[in-house]
Coordinates of C-alpha atoms and ligand atoms in Angstrom, one line a residue:
X815 CA 19.7 -0.3 13.2
X816 CA 21.6 -1.1 10.0
X817 CA 22.4 2.0 7.9
X818 CA 20.9 0.3 4.8
X819 CA 17.6 -0.4 6.6
X820 CA 17.5 3.2 8.0
X821 CA 18.1 4.5 4.5
X822 CA 15.4 2.2 3.0
X823 CA 12.9 3.4 5.7
X824 CA 13.5 7.0 4.9
X825 CA 13.2 6.5 1.2
X826 CA 10.0 4.5 1.7
X827 CA 8.5 7.2 3.8
X828 CA 9.4 10.0 1.4
X829 CA 7.7 8.1 -1.5
X830 CA 4.3 8.4 0.3
X831 CA 2.1 6.9 -2.4
X832 CA 2.2 3.4 -3.8
X833 CA 0.2 1.0 -6.1
X834 CA -1.1 -2.2 -4.4
X835 CA -1.8 -5.0 -7.0
X836 CA -3.9 -8.0 -6.1
X837 CA -3.7 -10.4 -9.0
X838 CA -4.0 -14.2 -9.2
X839 CA -6.0 -17.1 -10.8
X840 CA -9.0 -16.0 -8.7
X841 CA -9.3 -13.1 -11.1
X842 CA -10.8 -15.6 -13.7
X843 CA -13.9 -15.9 -11.5
X844 CA -14.2 -12.1 -11.0
X845 CA -15.6 -12.4 -7.5
X846 CA -12.6 -11.2 -5.4
X847 CA -9.5 -12.9 -4.0
X848 CA -11.4 -14.8 -1.2
X849 CA -13.7 -16.6 -3.7
X850 CA -12.2 -20.1 -3.0
X851 CA -13.0 -19.7 0.7
X852 CA -16.4 -17.9 0.5
X853 CA -17.7 -20.3 -2.1
X854 CA -16.1 -23.4 -0.5
X855 CA -14.4 -24.4 -3.7
X856 CA -12.5 -27.7 -3.1
X857 CA -8.8 -27.5 -3.8
X858 CA -8.9 -30.0 -6.7
X859 CA -11.7 -27.8 -8.3
X860 CA -9.9 -24.5 -7.7
X861 CA -6.6 -25.8 -9.0
X862 CA -8.2 -26.2 -12.5
X863 CA -8.2 -22.4 -12.8
X864 CA -4.5 -22.7 -13.4
X865 CA -5.1 -24.3 -16.8
X866 CA -7.3 -21.4 -17.9
X867 CA -5.0 -18.6 -16.8
X868 CA -3.5 -16.9 -19.8
X869 CA -3.3 -13.0 -19.4
X870 CA -2.5 -12.3 -23.0
X871 CA -2.9 -8.6 -22.5
X872 CA -0.6 -8.3 -19.5
X873 CA 1.6 -5.4 -20.2
X874 CA 4.0 -4.6 -17.3
X875 CA 5.4 -1.6 -19.1
X876 CA 1.9 -0.1 -19.2
X877 CA 1.2 -1.0 -15.5
X878 CA 4.3 0.8 -14.3
X879 CA 3.7 3.7 -16.6
X880 CA 0.1 4.0 -15.1
X881 CA 1.6 3.9 -11.6
X882 CA 3.9 6.8 -12.6
X883 CA 1.1 8.8 -14.2
X884 CA -0.8 8.4 -11.0
X885 CA 2.1 9.8 -9.1
X886 CA 2.8 6.5 -7.3
X887 CA 6.5 6.0 -6.4
X888 CA 6.3 2.2 -5.6
X889 CA 4.3 -0.9 -6.3
X890 CA 3.5 -3.7 -3.9
X891 CA 2.2 -6.8 -5.7
X892 CA 0.8 -10.2 -4.5
X893 CA 3.4 -13.0 -5.2
X894 CA 1.2 -15.6 -3.4
X895 CA -2.2 -14.9 -1.8
X896 CA -4.1 -17.1 0.6
X897 CA -5.1 -19.5 -2.3
X898 CA -1.4 -20.6 -2.3
X899 CA -0.9 -20.0 -6.1
X900 CA 2.5 -18.5 -6.9
X901 CA 2.5 -15.7 -9.4
X902 CA 6.3 -16.2 -9.7
X903 CA 8.5 -19.0 -10.8
X904 CA 9.0 -20.7 -7.4
X905 CA 11.5 -23.6 -7.2
X906 CA 9.4 -24.9 -4.3
X907 CA 6.1 -25.8 -5.9
X908 CA 4.5 -26.7 -9.2
X909 CA 1.5 -24.5 -8.3
X910 CA 2.7 -21.5 -10.1
X911 CA 2.4 -19.1 -13.1
X912 CA 5.1 -20.8 -15.2
X913 CA 2.9 -24.0 -15.3
X914 CA -0.1 -22.1 -16.8
X915 CA -0.8 -21.6 -20.5
X916 CA 0.9 -18.2 -20.0
X917 CA 4.1 -19.9 -19.0
X918 CA 5.9 -16.6 -18.2
X919 CA 7.0 -15.2 -14.8
X920 CA 4.7 -12.1 -14.5
X921 CA 6.6 -11.0 -11.3
X922 CA 10.0 -11.2 -13.0
X923 CA 8.6 -9.1 -15.9
X924 CA 7.1 -6.5 -13.5
X925 CA 10.4 -6.3 -11.5
X926 CA 12.3 -5.7 -14.8
X927 CA 9.9 -2.9 -15.8
X928 CA 10.1 -1.3 -12.3
X929 CA 13.9 -1.2 -12.5
X930 CA 13.7 0.2 -16.0
X931 CA 11.2 2.9 -15.1
X932 CA 12.8 3.5 -11.6
X933 CA 9.8 2.6 -9.5
X934 CA 10.4 0.7 -6.3
X935 CA 8.8 -2.7 -5.9
X936 CA 7.8 -4.6 -2.8
X937 CA 6.2 -8.1 -2.6
X938 CA 3.0 -9.1 -0.7
X939 CA 3.3 -12.7 0.4
X940 CA 0.6 -14.7 2.3
X941 CA 2.0 -17.2 5.0
X942 CA -1.7 -18.3 5.2
X943 CA -2.2 -21.0 2.6
X944 CA -5.4 -22.7 1.7
X945 CA -3.7 -25.0 -0.8
X946 CA -0.6 -26.5 0.8
X947 CA -1.4 -29.9 2.4
X948 CA 1.1 -29.4 5.3
X949 CA -0.6 -26.1 6.4
X950 CA -3.1 -28.1 8.4
X951 CA -1.2 -31.4 8.8
X952 CA 2.5 -30.6 9.5
X953 CA 3.3 -27.1 10.8
X954 CA 7.1 -27.8 10.8
X955 CA 7.1 -28.8 7.2
X956 CA 4.8 -25.9 6.2
X957 CA 6.9 -23.3 8.2
X958 CA 10.0 -24.5 6.4
X959 CA 8.2 -24.2 3.0
X960 CA 6.9 -20.6 3.5
X961 CA 10.1 -19.4 5.1
X962 CA 12.1 -20.7 2.1
X963 CA 9.7 -19.1 -0.3
X964 CA 10.1 -15.7 1.3
X965 CA 13.9 -16.1 1.1
X966 CA 13.8 -17.3 -2.6
X967 CA 11.7 -14.2 -3.4
X968 CA 14.4 -12.0 -1.9
X969 CA 17.3 -13.8 -3.5
X970 CA 15.7 -14.1 -7.0
X971 CA 14.1 -10.6 -7.4
X972 CA 15.7 -8.3 -4.8
X973 CA 12.5 -6.4 -3.8
X974 CA 12.7 -3.3 -1.6
X975 CA 10.5 -5.0 0.9
X976 CA 8.2 -7.9 1.9
X977 CA 4.6 -7.3 3.0
X978 CA 3.4 -10.4 4.9
X979 CA -0.3 -11.0 5.3
X980 CA -2.0 -13.9 6.9
X981 CA -0.4 -14.4 10.3
X982 CA -3.6 -13.0 11.7
X983 CA -5.0 -16.5 11.0
X984 CA -3.1 -17.9 14.0
X985 CA -2.8 -14.7 16.1
X986 CA -1.7 -16.1 19.5
X987 CA 2.0 -15.8 20.3
X988 CA 2.4 -14.7 16.7
X989 CA 6.2 -14.5 16.7
X990 CA 6.8 -18.0 18.0
X991 CA 3.9 -19.5 16.1
X992 CA 5.1 -18.2 12.7
X993 CA 8.8 -18.1 13.8
X994 CA 8.9 -14.5 12.5
X995 CA 12.0 -13.3 14.3
X996 CA 14.0 -16.3 13.0
X997 CA 12.8 -15.5 9.5
X998 CA 13.4 -11.8 9.8
X999 CA 17.0 -12.4 10.9
X1000 CA 17.6 -14.6 7.9
X1001 CA 16.0 -12.1 5.6
X1002 CA 18.2 -9.4 6.9
X1003 CA 21.3 -11.6 6.7
X1004 CA 20.8 -11.9 2.9
X1005 CA 19.4 -8.4 2.4
X1006 CA 20.4 -6.0 5.2
X1007 CA 18.3 -3.1 3.8
X1008 CA 15.1 -5.1 3.2
X1009 CA 11.9 -3.6 4.6
X1010 CA 9.5 -5.8 6.5
X1011 CA 5.8 -5.3 6.9
X1012 CA 3.3 -7.7 8.5
X1013 CA -0.4 -7.1 8.2
X1014 CA -1.1 -9.0 11.5
X1015 CA -2.9 -6.0 13.1
X1016 CA -1.0 -6.3 16.3
X1017 CA 1.8 -4.1 17.8
X1018 CA 4.6 -4.2 15.3
X1019 CA 7.5 -6.5 16.3
X1020 CA 10.9 -4.8 16.8
X1021 CA 12.2 -6.1 13.4
X1022 CA 9.1 -4.9 11.5
X1023 CA 9.4 -1.6 9.6
X1024 CA 5.9 -1.0 8.3
X1025 CA 2.7 -0.9 10.5
X1026 CA -0.2 -1.4 8.1
X1027 CA -3.7 0.1 8.5
X1028 CA -6.1 -1.8 6.3
X1029 CA -9.0 0.2 4.9
X1030 CA -8.3 2.6 7.8
X1031 CA -6.4 5.8 8.7
X1032 CA -3.9 5.7 11.6
X1033 CA -5.7 7.0 14.7
X1034 CA -9.1 6.7 13.2
X1035 CA -10.2 3.5 14.8
X1036 CA -8.8 2.3 18.1
X1037 CA -11.0 -0.8 18.3
X1038 CA -11.2 -3.8 16.0
X1039 CA -8.3 -5.4 14.2
X1040 CA -7.0 -2.1 13.0
X1041 CA -6.0 -0.8 16.4
X1042 CA -4.2 2.5 16.0
X1043 CA -1.4 1.4 18.3
X1044 CA 1.4 3.9 18.8
X1045 CA 4.0 2.7 16.4
X1046 CA 7.1 1.3 17.9
X1047 CA 9.0 3.5 15.6
X1048 CA 7.6 1.6 12.6
X1049 CA 6.4 3.6 9.5
X1050 CA 2.7 3.9 8.9
X1051 CA 1.1 2.7 5.7
X1052 CA -2.7 2.7 5.0
X1053 CA -3.8 0.3 2.3
X1054 CA -7.2 0.8 0.6
X1055 CA -9.2 -0.4 -2.3
X1056 CA -10.7 1.9 -5.0
X1057 CA -14.0 0.0 -4.8
X1058 CA -14.5 -2.5 -2.0
X1059 CA -12.5 -5.4 -3.5
X1060 CA -8.8 -6.2 -3.5
X1061 CA -8.9 -8.9 -6.2
X1062 CA -10.9 -8.2 -9.4
X1063 CA -14.6 -8.2 -8.7
X1064 CA -16.8 -7.6 -11.8
X1065 CA -19.9 -6.8 -9.6
X1066 CA -18.2 -4.2 -7.4
X1067 CA -19.0 -0.8 -8.9
X1068 CA -18.6 1.1 -5.7
X1069 CA -15.6 3.1 -6.9
X1070 CA -14.4 6.0 -4.7
X1071 CA -14.4 9.4 -6.5
X1072 CA -11.1 10.9 -7.6
X1073 CA -11.8 13.7 -5.1
X1074 CA -12.2 11.2 -2.2
X1075 CA -9.0 9.5 -3.2
X1076 CA -7.1 12.8 -3.3
X1077 CA -8.3 13.6 0.2
X1078 CA -7.4 10.1 1.5
X1079 CA -3.9 10.6 0.2
X1080 CA -3.7 14.0 1.9
X1081 CA -5.2 12.5 5.1
X1082 CA -2.6 9.7 5.1
X1083 CA 0.3 12.2 4.6
X1084 CA -1.2 14.4 7.3
X1085 CA -1.0 11.4 9.7
X1086 CA 2.6 10.7 8.6
X1087 CA 1.4 7.6 6.7
X1088 CA 2.0 6.2 3.2
X1089 CA -1.0 5.5 1.1
X1090 CA -1.1 2.1 -0.8
X1091 CA -4.0 2.3 -3.2
X1092 CA -5.1 -1.0 -4.8
X1093 CA -6.0 -2.2 -8.3
X1094 CA -7.2 -5.8 -9.0
X1095 CA -6.3 -6.6 -12.6
X1096 CA -8.6 -8.7 -14.8
X1097 CA -7.7 -12.2 -15.9
X1098 CA -6.6 -10.9 -19.3
X1099 CA -4.0 -8.7 -17.6
X1100 CA -5.7 -5.4 -18.1
X1101 CA -6.7 -2.9 -15.3
X1102 CA -10.4 -1.9 -15.3
X1103 CA -11.0 1.5 -16.9
X1104 CA -12.8 3.0 -13.8
X1105 CA -9.5 2.5 -11.9
X1106 CA -7.3 3.8 -14.6
X1107 CA -9.3 7.0 -14.8
X1108 CA -9.2 7.6 -11.1
X1109 CA -5.5 7.0 -10.9
X1110 CA -4.8 9.4 -13.7
X1111 CA -7.0 12.0 -12.0
X1112 CA -5.0 11.7 -8.7
X1113 CA -1.8 12.0 -10.8
X1114 CA -3.1 15.2 -12.3
X1115 CA -3.6 16.7 -8.8
X1116 CA -0.2 15.5 -7.7
X1117 CA 1.5 17.2 -10.7
X1118 CA 0.3 20.5 -9.2
X1119 CA 0.5 19.6 -5.5
X1120 CA 3.1 16.9 -5.1
X1121 CA 5.4 19.1 -3.0
X1122 CA 2.7 18.9 -0.3
X1123 CA 2.9 15.1 -0.2
X1124 CA 6.2 13.6 -1.3
X1125 CA 9.0 13.9 1.3
X1126 CA 6.7 15.6 3.9
X1127 CA 6.0 14.7 7.5
X1128 CA 2.6 14.8 9.2
X1129 CA 1.1 15.3 12.6
X1130 CA 1.2 19.1 12.3
X1131 CA -2.2 19.9 13.9
X1132 CA -4.5 17.6 15.7
X1133 CA -7.5 16.7 13.5
X1134 CA -8.2 20.2 11.9
X1135 CA -11.8 20.5 10.9
X1136 CA -10.9 22.2 7.6
X1137 CA -8.7 19.4 6.2
X1138 CA -5.2 18.4 7.2
X1139 CA -1.6 19.6 7.1
X1140 CA 1.9 18.4 6.1
X1141 CA 5.3 19.9 6.6
X1142 CA 8.9 20.0 5.7
X1143 CA 11.7 21.9 7.4
X1144 CA 10.9 25.0 5.5
X1145 CA 7.2 24.9 4.8
X1146 CA 3.8 24.0 6.2
X1147 CA 1.2 22.8 3.7
X1148 CA -2.4 23.4 4.6
X1149 CA -4.7 21.0 2.8
X1150 CA -8.2 22.6 2.8
X1151 CA -11.5 21.1 1.6
X1152 CA -13.9 21.9 4.4
X1153 CA -13.3 25.7 4.9
X1154 CA -14.9 27.5 7.9
X1155 CA -17.6 30.2 7.5
X1156 CA -15.0 32.9 7.9
X1157 CA -12.7 33.8 4.9
X1158 CA -9.6 32.7 7.0
X1159 CA -8.2 29.9 9.0
X1160 CA -7.0 30.6 12.6
X1161 CA -4.0 28.4 13.3
X1162 CA -2.6 27.9 16.8
X1163 CA 1.2 28.1 16.1
X1164 CA 2.8 29.8 19.1
X1165 CA 6.4 28.8 18.1
X1166 CA 6.3 29.2 14.3
X1167 CA 6.8 32.5 12.4
X1168 CA 5.3 32.6 8.8
X1169 CA 7.4 34.4 6.3
X1170 CA 5.0 34.2 3.4
X1171 CA 2.2 32.1 2.0
X1172 CA 1.0 31.1 -1.5
X1173 CA -1.5 28.9 -3.3
X1174 CA 0.7 25.9 -4.2
X1175 CA -0.9 25.2 -7.5
X1176 CA -0.6 28.7 -8.9
X1177 CA 1.9 30.5 -6.8
X1178 CA -0.6 33.3 -6.1
X1179 CA 0.2 35.1 -2.8
X1180 CA -2.1 34.5 0.2
X1181 CA -2.5 37.0 3.0
X1182 CA -1.2 36.0 6.5
X1183 CA -1.6 37.9 9.8
X1184 CA 0.8 36.9 12.5
X1185 CA -0.4 37.2 16.1
X1186 CA 1.4 36.3 19.3
X1187 CA -0.2 32.9 19.7
X1188 CA -1.8 32.2 16.4
X1189 CA -1.8 33.0 12.7
X1190 CA -4.7 34.1 10.5
X1191 CA -4.5 32.8 6.9
X1192 CA -6.9 34.1 4.3
X1193 CA -8.5 31.5 2.2
X1194 CA -9.9 32.0 -1.3
X1195 CA -13.6 31.7 -1.6
X1196 CA -14.7 29.5 -3.4
X1197 CA -11.8 27.1 -3.0
X1198 CA -10.0 26.8 -6.4
X1199 CA -9.7 23.0 -6.0
X1200 CA -12.7 21.4 -4.3
X1201 CA -10.8 18.1 -3.8
X1202 CA -7.9 19.7 -1.8
X1203 CA -6.7 23.3 -2.1
X1204 CA -3.1 23.5 -0.8
X1205 CA -1.6 26.7 0.7
X1206 CA 2.1 26.6 1.2
X1207 CA 3.4 28.7 4.2
X1208 CA 7.1 29.3 4.3
X1209 CA 8.1 29.2 8.0
X1210 CA 11.1 30.5 9.9
Ligands
LIG1565 C1 -6.1 -9.2 4.2 C2 -6.4 -10.3 3.1 O1 -7.2 -11.3 3.7 C3 -7.1 -9.6 2.0 O2 -7.5 -10.5 1.0 C4 -6.2 -8.5 1.4 O3 -5.1 -9.1 0.8 C5 -5.9 -7.5 2.5 C6 -4.9 -6.4 2.0 O4 -5.3 -8.2 3.6 O5 -7.3 -8.7 4.7 C7 -7.5 -8.9 6.1 C8 -6.4 -9.0 7.0 C9 -6.7 -9.1 8.3 C10 -8.0 -9.1 8.8 C11 -9.0 -9.0 7.9 C12 -8.8 -8.8 6.6 N1 -8.2 -9.2 10.2 O6 -7.2 -9.2 11.0 O7 -9.4 -9.3 10.6

């Protein structure tokens, strides 16, 4: 594997936490990103939304600053969703942001801010397209169109990675049908270190770097479209919504609590997965306050406990009932939110010697009793952080 690609994979994994952004002209209707399909809106009708889209409060500097306050190290934004509308200035279609009253290339402005604030940026792109006439009438023409769009995105904006989503619409013989290997080769020719993810919910292809788990944790569900297939060396990334909607949905008030989001972040890291948490900005370019509040709460937790997430690896213990664990070469981090009755944890760690242990957020020492086959770790009662109390164990 190319050194540049290997390096990008390692950097991506160390980042652990990213902001997913689903934003498009569908946000005008406030009923999610599948509204055109669910409400059977004819293309000619739906296209009119373009003339109304004018996100006057769009502030990429604030979006990136919010991601950083949340402790997110990268952003993955939709450049074209299934509705076919391009949120960037594509040379290959007039159905794009620069032909709206807003006129400006919102993707270019976000990329600029990410570079300035040193946040990595990846692009979501949907090969599935409900708008392009050739999608149903001339597969050769449509394939050339979408392949060329992916390559123009890479050439024009130089993202860290491309996150494809929509190949599941024609799942049989997915590589040949969508001509993925041919596209991946061309992508890597122009950008050797580019990361490739494809949300097709099948075994990752050899040239794919990111195996996505949508609204799911790796290993949680072995059935359904989110099969927890042993990764062929690909990196794991779980993507989730804060409520139940990817695109802005004014009626969806089912927002996860900050505590639940912190635990999901820890659960992902404990399973050696990145956590891509989604916001769906409103048509005026603002992010709804319920989501801003939750992101800031997670960022506050990460200020005290980030060492137990960033740059760590997972799969330390198998499904511990008390929480999860992450590790580095020198430390094991116990993430505890469901403590046992006893005032201690019993850890089966026959090959590991614990030198000392402390509460990560305060540095307060924690008592450890080393036995031959296991270690007893005292746990404070009540837990100082009900969301996730982290104990750092320095190990030999
Ligand atoms: C897809 C998109 O349809 C959705 O709008 C959002 O962008 C999400 C992140 O990705 O959701 C899927 C993808 C695949 C399946 C179902 C929903 N599937 O394979 O059943």
